[in-house]
mmCIF file of C-alpha atoms in Angstrom:
data_model
loop_
_atom_site.group_PDB
_atom_site.id
_atom_site.type_symbol
_atom_site.label_atom_id
_atom_site.label_comp_id
_atom_site.label_asym_id
_atom_site.label_seq_id
_atom_site.Cartn_x
_atom_site.Cartn_y
_atom_site.Cartn_z
ATOM 1 C CA MET A 1 -76.997 232.595 103.166
ATOM 2 C CA LYS A 2 -77.657 228.894 103.830
ATOM 3 C CA ALA A 3 -76.405 226.413 106.394
ATOM 4 C CA LEU A 4 -75.137 222.892 105.783
ATOM 5 C CA VAL A 5 -75.306 220.750 108.930
ATOM 6 C CA LEU A 6 -73.448 217.441 109.020
ATOM 7 C CA SER A 7 -75.353 214.752 110.909
ATOM 8 C CA GLY A 8 -73.988 211.568 109.400
ATOM 9 C CA GLY A 9 -71.043 209.600 110.710
ATOM 10 C CA ALA A 10 -70.892 206.443 112.766
ATOM 11 C CA GLY A 11 -69.960 207.962 116.132
ATOM 12 C CA THR A 12 -67.452 205.207 116.874
ATOM 13 C CA ARG A 13 -65.912 207.083 119.811
ATOM 14 C CA LEU A 14 -69.273 207.110 121.631
ATOM 15 C CA ARG A 15 -69.971 203.417 121.282
ATOM 16 C CA PRO A 16 -71.872 201.520 122.615
ATOM 17 C CA ILE A 17 -74.294 204.485 122.902
ATOM 18 C CA THR A 18 -74.142 205.106 119.149
ATOM 19 C CA HIS A 19 -74.785 201.482 118.217
ATOM 20 C CA THR A 20 -78.466 202.345 118.683
ATOM 21 C CA SER A 21 -78.584 206.139 118.551
ATOM 22 C CA ALA A 22 -77.213 208.991 116.435
ATOM 23 C CA LYS A 23 -74.288 210.715 118.140
ATOM 24 C CA GLN A 24 -75.792 214.127 117.344
ATOM 25 C CA LEU A 25 -78.886 213.236 119.381
ATOM 26 C CA VAL A 26 -77.092 212.309 122.606
ATOM 27 C CA PRO A 27 -78.474 214.879 125.066
ATOM 28 C CA VAL A 28 -76.597 217.617 126.886
ATOM 29 C CA ALA A 29 -78.646 218.962 129.815
ATOM 30 C CA ASN A 30 -81.505 216.865 128.394
ATOM 31 C CA LYS A 31 -81.382 218.464 124.931
ATOM 32 C CA ALA A 32 -79.767 216.891 121.870
ATOM 33 C CA VAL A 33 -76.372 218.336 120.922
ATOM 34 C CA LEU A 34 -77.673 218.845 117.375
ATOM 35 C CA PHE A 35 -80.479 221.069 118.649
ATOM 36 C CA TYR A 36 -78.015 223.571 120.137
ATOM 37 C CA GLY A 37 -76.391 223.921 116.709
ATOM 38 C CA LEU A 38 -79.712 224.382 114.921
ATOM 39 C CA GLU A 39 -80.737 227.026 117.442
ATOM 40 C CA SER A 40 -77.440 228.860 116.902
ATOM 41 C CA ILE A 41 -78.024 228.855 113.144
ATOM 42 C CA ALA A 42 -81.534 230.256 113.580
ATOM 43 C CA GLU A 43 -80.229 232.956 115.955
ATOM 44 C CA ALA A 44 -77.720 233.969 113.258
ATOM 45 C CA GLY A 45 -80.624 234.757 110.921
ATOM 46 C CA ILE A 46 -80.200 231.724 108.648
ATOM 47 C CA THR A 47 -83.386 229.818 107.917
ATOM 48 C CA ASP A 48 -82.571 227.578 104.937
ATOM 49 C CA VAL A 49 -80.741 224.518 106.260
ATOM 50 C CA GLY A 50 -79.555 221.359 104.547
ATOM 51 C CA VAL A 51 -78.881 218.402 106.855
ATOM 52 C CA ILE A 52 -76.498 215.688 105.692
ATOM 53 C CA VAL A 53 -77.745 212.322 106.980
ATOM 54 C CA GLY A 54 -76.394 208.774 106.835
ATOM 55 C CA ASP A 55 -77.326 205.487 108.483
ATOM 56 C CA THR A 56 -79.215 207.269 111.269
ATOM 57 C CA ALA A 57 -81.297 209.358 108.844
ATOM 58 C CA ALA A 58 -84.664 208.107 110.128
ATOM 59 C CA GLU A 59 -83.820 208.991 113.731
ATOM 60 C CA ILE A 60 -82.476 212.438 112.801
ATOM 61 C CA GLN A 61 -85.555 213.201 110.678
ATOM 62 C CA GLU A 62 -87.919 212.088 113.429
ATOM 63 C CA ALA A 63 -86.167 214.318 115.978
ATOM 64 C CA VAL A 64 -85.733 217.429 113.799
ATOM 65 C CA GLY A 65 -88.797 217.162 111.572
ATOM 66 C CA ASP A 66 -89.301 219.924 109.039
ATOM 67 C CA GLY A 67 -87.346 222.358 111.212
ATOM 68 C CA SER A 68 -90.336 224.547 112.058
ATOM 69 C CA LYS A 69 -89.852 224.161 115.819
ATOM 70 C CA PHE A 70 -86.467 225.846 115.365
ATOM 71 C CA GLY A 71 -87.756 228.464 112.935
ATOM 72 C CA LEU A 72 -85.946 226.710 110.071
ATOM 73 C CA GLU A 73 -86.738 225.088 106.740
ATOM 74 C CA ILE A 74 -84.939 221.735 106.615
ATOM 75 C CA THR A 75 -83.879 219.806 103.518
ATOM 76 C CA TYR A 76 -82.381 216.353 104.116
ATOM 77 C CA ILE A 77 -79.457 215.323 101.915
ATOM 78 C CA PRO A 78 -78.518 211.613 102.093
ATOM 79 C CA GLN A 79 -74.877 210.550 102.164
ATOM 80 C CA GLU A 80 -74.375 206.841 101.470
ATOM 81 C CA ARG A 81 -71.133 206.671 103.449
ATOM 82 C CA PRO A 82 -69.195 209.196 105.561
ATOM 83 C CA LEU A 83 -66.573 210.056 102.952
ATOM 84 C CA GLY A 84 -65.347 213.328 104.427
ATOM 85 C CA LEU A 85 -66.510 216.885 105.043
ATOM 86 C CA ALA A 86 -65.601 217.996 101.534
ATOM 87 C CA HIS A 87 -67.664 215.105 100.167
ATOM 88 C CA ALA A 88 -70.663 216.519 102.044
ATOM 89 C CA VAL A 89 -70.153 219.833 100.233
ATOM 90 C CA LEU A 90 -69.822 217.958 96.942
ATOM 91 C CA ILE A 91 -73.125 216.080 97.278
ATOM 92 C CA ALA A 92 -74.933 219.220 98.484
ATOM 93 C CA ARG A 93 -73.860 221.224 95.414
ATOM 94 C CA ASP A 94 -77.275 221.370 93.738
ATOM 95 C CA TRP A 95 -79.038 222.365 96.945
ATOM 96 C CA LEU A 96 -76.436 224.996 97.862
ATOM 97 C CA GLY A 97 -76.505 226.570 94.418
ATOM 98 C CA ASP A 98 -74.531 229.815 94.279
ATOM 99 C CA ASP A 99 -75.321 230.876 97.836
ATOM 100 C CA ASP A 100 -72.793 231.560 100.561
ATOM 101 C CA PHE A 101 -73.129 229.053 103.394
ATOM 102 C CA VAL A 102 -71.983 228.085 106.836
ATOM 103 C CA MET A 103 -71.025 224.446 107.367
ATOM 104 C CA TYR A 104 -71.701 223.260 110.917
ATOM 105 C CA LEU A 105 -70.692 219.877 112.322
ATOM 106 C CA GLY A 106 -73.743 218.583 114.162
ATOM 107 C CA ASP A 107 -71.812 217.103 117.095
ATOM 108 C CA ASN A 108 -69.891 220.310 117.872
ATOM 109 C CA PHE A 109 -70.799 222.667 120.667
ATOM 110 C CA ILE A 110 -69.953 226.387 120.812
ATOM 111 C CA VAL A 111 -71.011 228.421 123.821
ATOM 112 C CA GLY A 112 -72.423 231.761 122.735
ATOM 113 C CA GLY A 113 -73.495 230.648 119.287
ATOM 114 C CA ILE A 114 -72.232 231.828 115.890
ATOM 115 C CA SER A 115 -74.183 235.046 115.247
ATOM 116 C CA ALA A 116 -71.191 237.383 115.615
ATOM 117 C CA LEU A 117 -69.061 235.118 113.417
ATOM 118 C CA VAL A 118 -71.687 234.969 110.668
ATOM 119 C CA ASP A 119 -72.136 238.751 110.824
ATOM 120 C CA GLU A 120 -68.383 239.198 110.385
ATOM 121 C CA PHE A 121 -68.393 236.901 107.351
ATOM 122 C CA ARG A 122 -71.337 238.712 105.774
ATOM 123 C CA ARG A 123 -69.651 242.048 106.358
ATOM 124 C CA ASN A 124 -66.253 241.144 104.886
ATOM 125 C CA ARG A 125 -67.203 238.212 102.639
ATOM 126 C CA PRO A 126 -63.841 236.470 102.228
ATOM 127 C CA ASP A 127 -63.757 233.358 100.057
ATOM 128 C CA ALA A 128 -63.563 231.230 103.195
ATOM 129 C CA GLN A 129 -63.476 231.856 106.907
ATOM 130 C CA ILE A 130 -62.400 229.246 109.433
ATOM 131 C CA LEU A 131 -62.582 229.183 113.211
ATOM 132 C CA LEU A 132 -59.592 228.148 115.294
ATOM 133 C CA THR A 133 -59.012 227.457 118.955
ATOM 134 C CA LYS A 134 -55.992 226.383 120.992
ATOM 135 C CA VAL A 135 -56.006 222.743 122.089
ATOM 136 C CA ALA A 136 -53.704 220.655 124.250
ATOM 137 C CA ASP A 137 -53.262 217.851 121.688
ATOM 138 C CA PRO A 138 -53.689 219.097 118.092
ATOM 139 C CA ARG A 139 -52.923 215.679 116.598
ATOM 140 C CA ALA A 140 -56.597 214.719 116.835
ATOM 141 C CA PHE A 141 -57.799 217.684 114.741
ATOM 142 C CA GLY A 142 -57.296 219.652 111.588
ATOM 143 C CA VAL A 143 -54.472 222.090 112.418
ATOM 144 C CA ALA A 144 -53.766 225.549 111.006
ATOM 145 C CA GLU A 145 -50.386 227.203 110.514
ATOM 146 C CA LEU A 146 -50.359 231.021 110.593
ATOM 147 C CA ASP A 147 -47.662 233.439 109.492
ATOM 148 C CA ALA A 148 -46.393 236.366 111.538
ATOM 149 C CA THR A 149 -49.323 238.529 110.421
ATOM 150 C CA GLY A 150 -51.927 235.942 111.460
ATOM 151 C CA GLN A 151 -52.674 234.862 107.904
ATOM 152 C CA VAL A 152 -53.448 231.187 107.265
ATOM 153 C CA VAL A 153 -50.632 229.643 105.241
ATOM 154 C CA GLY A 154 -51.236 225.940 105.722
ATOM 155 C CA LEU A 155 -53.680 223.312 106.978
ATOM 156 C CA GLU A 156 -53.092 219.685 107.946
ATOM 157 C CA GLU A 157 -55.562 216.994 108.902
ATOM 158 C CA LYS A 158 -54.626 215.116 112.103
ATOM 159 C CA PRO A 159 -50.862 215.636 111.678
ATOM 160 C CA LYS A 160 -48.392 213.458 113.571
ATOM 161 C CA GLU A 161 -46.187 216.516 114.145
ATOM 162 C CA PRO A 162 -48.467 219.585 114.337
ATOM 163 C CA LYS A 163 -47.029 222.929 113.295
ATOM 164 C CA SER A 164 -49.203 224.791 115.808
ATOM 165 C CA ASP A 165 -51.694 224.225 118.614
ATOM 166 C CA LEU A 166 -54.521 225.842 116.654
ATOM 167 C CA ALA A 167 -57.267 223.345 115.813
ATOM 168 C CA LEU A 168 -60.104 223.929 113.391
ATOM 169 C CA VAL A 169 -63.445 224.296 115.092
ATOM 170 C CA GLY A 170 -66.311 222.499 113.366
ATOM 171 C CA VAL A 171 -67.835 225.646 111.837
ATOM 172 C CA TYR A 172 -66.767 226.949 108.398
ATOM 173 C CA MET A 173 -68.070 229.744 106.186
ATOM 174 C CA PHE A 174 -67.728 229.671 102.413
ATOM 175 C CA THR A 175 -68.604 231.468 99.216
ATOM 176 C CA PRO A 176 -69.399 229.331 96.128
ATOM 177 C CA LEU A 177 -65.665 229.272 95.294
ATOM 178 C CA ILE A 178 -65.338 226.243 97.602
ATOM 179 C CA HIS A 179 -67.196 224.113 95.044
ATOM 180 C CA ASP A 180 -64.298 224.394 92.593
ATOM 181 C CA ALA A 181 -61.894 223.358 95.351
ATOM 182 C CA VAL A 182 -63.788 220.217 96.432
ATOM 183 C CA ARG A 183 -63.860 219.049 92.824
ATOM 184 C CA GLU A 184 -60.090 219.424 92.513
ATOM 185 C CA ILE A 185 -58.929 217.468 95.569
ATOM 186 C CA ARG A 186 -58.417 213.712 95.879
ATOM 187 C CA PRO A 187 -59.161 211.380 98.810
ATOM 188 C CA SER A 188 -56.660 211.379 101.664
ATOM 189 C CA TRP A 189 -54.935 208.335 103.142
ATOM 190 C CA ARG A 190 -58.120 207.869 105.178
ATOM 191 C CA GLY A 191 -60.123 207.507 101.974
ATOM 192 C CA GLU A 192 -61.976 210.755 102.642
ATOM 193 C CA LEU A 193 -62.282 214.095 100.877
ATOM 194 C CA GLU A 194 -60.864 216.401 103.533
ATOM 195 C CA ILE A 195 -62.203 219.933 103.899
ATOM 196 C CA THR A 196 -58.713 220.959 105.031
ATOM 197 C CA HIS A 197 -57.386 219.919 101.614
ATOM 198 C CA ALA A 198 -60.093 221.950 99.871
ATOM 199 C CA ILE A 199 -59.293 225.045 101.941
ATOM 200 C CA GLN A 200 -55.566 224.492 101.304
ATOM 201 C CA HIS A 201 -56.391 224.440 97.598
ATOM 202 C CA LEU A 202 -57.983 227.881 98.006
ATOM 203 C CA ILE A 203 -54.895 229.114 99.853
ATOM 204 C CA ASP A 204 -52.622 227.798 97.108
ATOM 205 C CA LYS A 205 -54.751 229.634 94.530
ATOM 206 C CA ARG A 206 -54.326 232.841 96.576
ATOM 207 C CA ALA A 207 -57.984 233.033 97.509
ATOM 208 C CA ASP A 208 -58.996 235.162 100.480
ATOM 209 C CA VAL A 209 -59.001 232.671 103.371
ATOM 210 C CA ARG A 210 -59.356 234.240 106.803
ATOM 211 C CA CYS A 211 -59.415 232.857 110.311
ATOM 212 C CA THR A 212 -60.894 233.811 113.644
ATOM 213 C CA VAL A 213 -59.320 232.471 116.823
ATOM 214 C CA ILE A 214 -62.125 231.984 119.318
ATOM 215 C CA GLU A 215 -61.476 232.305 123.027
ATOM 216 C CA GLY A 216 -64.865 230.970 124.081
ATOM 217 C CA TYR A 217 -65.842 227.430 124.837
ATOM 218 C CA TRP A 218 -65.849 224.806 122.096
ATOM 219 C CA LYS A 219 -66.047 221.040 122.223
ATOM 220 C CA ASP A 220 -66.260 218.213 119.751
ATOM 221 C CA THR A 221 -68.655 215.950 121.673
ATOM 222 C CA GLY A 222 -67.425 212.816 119.939
ATOM 223 C CA ASN A 223 -66.309 210.999 123.092
ATOM 224 C CA VAL A 224 -67.660 210.379 126.576
ATOM 225 C CA VAL A 225 -65.171 212.637 128.396
ATOM 226 C CA ASP A 226 -65.992 215.651 126.230
ATOM 227 C CA MET A 227 -69.717 214.904 126.368
ATOM 228 C CA LEU A 228 -69.661 214.971 130.179
ATOM 229 C CA GLU A 229 -67.612 218.177 130.125
ATOM 230 C CA VAL A 230 -70.080 219.917 127.793
ATOM 231 C CA ASN A 231 -72.937 218.729 130.005
ATOM 232 C CA ARG A 232 -71.162 220.315 132.985
ATOM 233 C CA THR A 233 -70.719 223.613 131.146
ATOM 234 C CA VAL A 234 -74.363 223.842 130.070
ATOM 235 C CA LEU A 235 -75.681 222.904 133.508
ATOM 236 C CA GLU A 236 -73.656 225.730 135.060
ATOM 237 C CA GLY A 237 -75.954 228.135 133.222
ATOM 238 C CA LEU A 238 -79.179 226.658 134.570
ATOM 239 C CA ASP A 239 -81.846 228.696 136.304
ATOM 240 C CA GLN A 240 -83.598 226.885 139.122
ATOM 241 C CA ARG A 241 -87.052 225.597 138.191
ATOM 242 C CA ILE A 242 -89.255 223.121 140.051
ATOM 243 C CA ASP A 243 -92.204 222.026 137.911
ATOM 244 C CA GLY A 244 -92.441 218.513 139.346
ATOM 245 C CA GLU A 245 -93.034 217.272 142.902
ATOM 246 C CA VAL A 246 -90.475 217.441 145.712
ATOM 247 C CA ASP A 247 -91.783 215.888 148.928
ATOM 248 C CA GLU A 248 -91.186 217.341 152.389
ATOM 249 C CA ASP A 249 -88.518 214.737 153.170
ATOM 250 C CA SER A 250 -86.424 215.822 150.175
ATOM 251 C CA GLU A 251 -84.281 218.863 149.471
ATOM 252 C CA THR A 252 -82.921 220.591 146.413
ATOM 253 C CA ILE A 253 -79.804 222.721 146.718
ATOM 254 C CA GLY A 254 -78.576 225.225 144.151
ATOM 255 C CA ARG A 255 -79.526 225.361 140.481
ATOM 256 C CA VAL A 256 -81.828 222.371 140.134
ATOM 257 C CA VAL A 257 -84.463 221.785 137.436
ATOM 258 C CA VAL A 258 -87.212 219.258 138.152
ATOM 259 C CA GLU A 259 -89.318 218.853 135.029
ATOM 260 C CA GLU A 260 -93.089 218.448 135.009
ATOM 261 C CA GLY A 261 -94.260 215.016 136.155
ATOM 262 C CA ALA A 262 -90.984 214.192 137.910
ATOM 263 C CA ARG A 263 -91.088 213.160 141.578
ATOM 264 C CA ILE A 264 -88.370 213.507 144.202
ATOM 265 C CA VAL A 265 -89.032 211.289 147.210
ATOM 266 C CA ARG A 266 -86.869 211.211 150.350
ATOM 267 C CA SER A 267 -83.919 212.334 148.258
ATOM 268 C CA ARG A 268 -81.327 215.088 147.945
ATOM 269 C CA ILE A 269 -80.592 216.873 144.675
ATOM 270 C CA VAL A 270 -77.547 219.158 144.570
ATOM 271 C CA GLY A 271 -77.238 221.363 141.511
ATOM 272 C CA PRO A 272 -76.496 222.167 138.919
ATOM 273 C CA ALA A 273 -78.616 219.209 137.893
ATOM 274 C CA VAL A 274 -81.701 218.461 135.824
ATOM 275 C CA ILE A 275 -84.299 215.767 136.459
ATOM 276 C CA GLY A 276 -86.384 214.960 133.387
ATOM 277 C CA ALA A 277 -90.142 214.709 133.021
ATOM 278 C CA ASP A 278 -91.854 211.719 134.690
ATOM 279 C CA THR A 279 -88.602 210.576 136.311
ATOM 280 C CA VAL A 280 -88.715 209.290 139.898
ATOM 281 C CA VAL A 281 -85.795 209.761 142.297
ATOM 282 C CA GLU A 282 -86.401 207.898 145.546
ATOM 283 C CA ASP A 283 -84.165 207.415 148.599
ATOM 284 C CA SER A 284 -81.257 208.656 146.522
ATOM 285 C CA TYR A 285 -78.728 211.424 145.992
ATOM 286 C CA VAL A 286 -78.211 213.171 142.643
ATOM 287 C CA GLY A 287 -75.122 215.354 142.717
ATOM 288 C CA PRO A 288 -73.772 218.275 140.686
ATOM 289 C CA PHE A 289 -73.360 218.203 136.911
ATOM 290 C CA THR A 290 -75.856 215.390 136.387
ATOM 291 C CA SER A 291 -78.577 215.198 133.738
ATOM 292 C CA VAL A 292 -81.277 212.588 134.156
ATOM 293 C CA ALA A 293 -83.592 212.333 131.142
ATOM 294 C CA GLU A 294 -87.303 211.622 131.070
ATOM 295 C CA ASN A 295 -89.036 208.547 132.464
ATOM 296 C CA CYS A 296 -86.086 207.246 134.487
ATOM 297 C CA ARG A 297 -86.085 205.729 137.960
ATOM 298 C CA ILE A 298 -83.284 206.120 140.487
ATOM 299 C CA THR A 299 -83.682 204.379 143.852
ATOM 300 C CA ASP A 300 -81.281 203.714 146.738
ATOM 301 C CA SER A 301 -78.354 205.093 144.731
ATOM 302 C CA GLU A 302 -76.027 208.061 144.286
ATOM 303 C CA VAL A 303 -75.309 209.612 140.884
ATOM 304 C CA GLU A 304 -72.916 212.490 140.205
ATOM 305 C CA PHE A 305 -71.245 214.102 137.145
ATOM 306 C CA SER A 306 -73.143 211.804 134.794
ATOM 307 C CA ILE A 307 -75.676 211.682 131.975
ATOM 308 C CA VAL A 308 -78.559 209.231 132.208
ATOM 309 C CA LEU A 309 -80.637 208.817 129.053
ATOM 310 C CA ARG A 310 -84.379 208.234 128.951
ATOM 311 C CA ASP A 311 -86.264 205.175 130.200
ATOM 312 C CA SER A 312 -83.353 203.917 132.302
ATOM 313 C CA SER A 313 -83.289 202.651 135.880
ATOM 314 C CA ILE A 314 -80.610 202.636 138.590
ATOM 315 C CA HIS A 315 -81.375 200.700 141.748
ATOM 316 C CA GLY A 316 -79.356 199.947 144.840
ATOM 317 C CA VAL A 317 -75.876 200.305 143.365
ATOM 318 C CA GLY A 318 -74.190 202.684 145.765
ATOM 319 C CA ARG A 319 -72.396 205.473 143.903
ATOM 320 C CA ILE A 320 -72.070 206.146 140.178
ATOM 321 C CA GLU A 321 -69.993 209.004 138.757
ATOM 322 C CA ASN A 322 -68.340 210.102 135.483
ATOM 323 C CA SER A 323 -70.788 207.882 133.584
ATOM 324 C CA LEU A 324 -72.899 207.963 130.435
ATOM 325 C CA ILE A 325 -75.834 205.566 130.695
ATOM 326 C CA GLY A 326 -77.860 204.839 127.579
ATOM 327 C CA ARG A 327 -81.571 204.526 126.924
ATOM 328 C CA HIS A 328 -83.563 201.685 128.511
ATOM 329 C CA ALA A 329 -80.503 200.664 130.546
ATOM 330 C CA GLU A 330 -80.850 198.846 133.866
ATOM 331 C CA VAL A 331 -78.182 199.174 136.554
ATOM 332 C CA THR A 332 -78.616 196.856 139.543
ATOM 333 C CA PRO A 333 -76.392 195.165 142.124
ATOM 334 C CA ALA A 334 -74.608 191.970 141.193
ATOM 335 C CA PRO A 335 -75.935 188.857 142.979
ATOM 336 C CA ASN A 336 -74.108 187.772 146.098
ATOM 337 C CA VAL A 337 -71.913 184.786 145.275
ATOM 338 C CA PRO A 338 -70.351 182.756 148.106
ATOM 339 C CA SER A 339 -66.625 183.401 148.189
ATOM 340 C CA ALA A 340 -64.363 180.494 147.367
ATOM 341 C CA HIS A 341 -60.706 179.882 146.654
ATOM 342 C CA ARG A 342 -59.466 177.609 143.894
ATOM 343 C CA LEU A 343 -56.006 176.282 144.627
ATOM 344 C CA VAL A 344 -53.437 174.143 142.896
ATOM 345 C CA LEU A 345 -50.711 173.606 145.505
ATOM 346 C CA GLY A 346 -47.495 171.713 145.297
ATOM 347 C CA ASP A 347 -46.158 169.445 148.004
ATOM 348 C CA HIS A 348 -45.240 171.004 151.354
ATOM 349 C CA SER A 349 -46.981 174.293 150.439
ATOM 350 C CA LYS A 350 -48.100 176.791 153.083
ATOM 351 C CA VAL A 351 -50.975 179.167 152.262
ATOM 352 C CA GLN A 352 -52.532 181.872 154.426
ATOM 353 C CA ILE A 353 -56.099 182.879 153.516
ATOM 354 C CA HIS A 354 -58.078 185.754 155.035
ATOM 355 C CA THR A 355 -61.584 184.574 155.911
#
């Protein structure tokens, strides 16, 4: 069995971060989202992995390499434009051959991995197996309709009027029969080859399409709110580890990780939180659910429920929360500007101004 990992796409919902970085490489608890997926694939016993790459191919390849650090063998498959999930299957046809495969969206996050799901697929080997989870607003996802017996009878991509609250999770398992389906479908109104249409084609042909409704935690990390929420979830599982320096005027409370080379000076760190290698936190407070990457500097500031990417600095800005701060960013106070009032007053006006 192989794995096809999708790591293309523009990441428009994470801009401006993704103007200069691949969305799959934005870190959660100081580790790229993509890496969690690759580790899950390796834990499921799959070693042969094809990675679909687009405009950020060079960055993805530099970060992932040949896959050996994950125990994987990586083949990179270029996609000129993000033309849909089914298009990714289409262009990977030669590499996939006649093997069964799991398709994993590189910006998705599933707590607990996919080993049990892959084992179930291998054991039963339906033509396709999809994962579903209940969501508050299904209109933003592919949505499944089930009959009274729990069988999948219909799929829609981002419907205006969803027929259920069951959204497709970004992990799919297929036999080679899916290749016939992706060749049969046509682009949607979005101009993309939708994997939901290909699976619907299998359903219409009475293929064996099964679903698993997962109760565990899943997130599509395509926007800042979800990214911060995933970061919170991962940090809750931290084990305390202090490899860097914490001076006697500082304190760490709860599950705090201070990586090697980091220094905490006259500061308070309340976990769960992680401070990256060679980062300096001085005269500051770092609160729960915060990840600070490597080589950052935080001085005279408070940061909570946030992600700070590498090589960034925060100085003298009071309190920051619910924030995603990109690489090499600088956050400083605005200069003091003398207050003034600009007035255009008619005759006989009366104005009261607080001074």
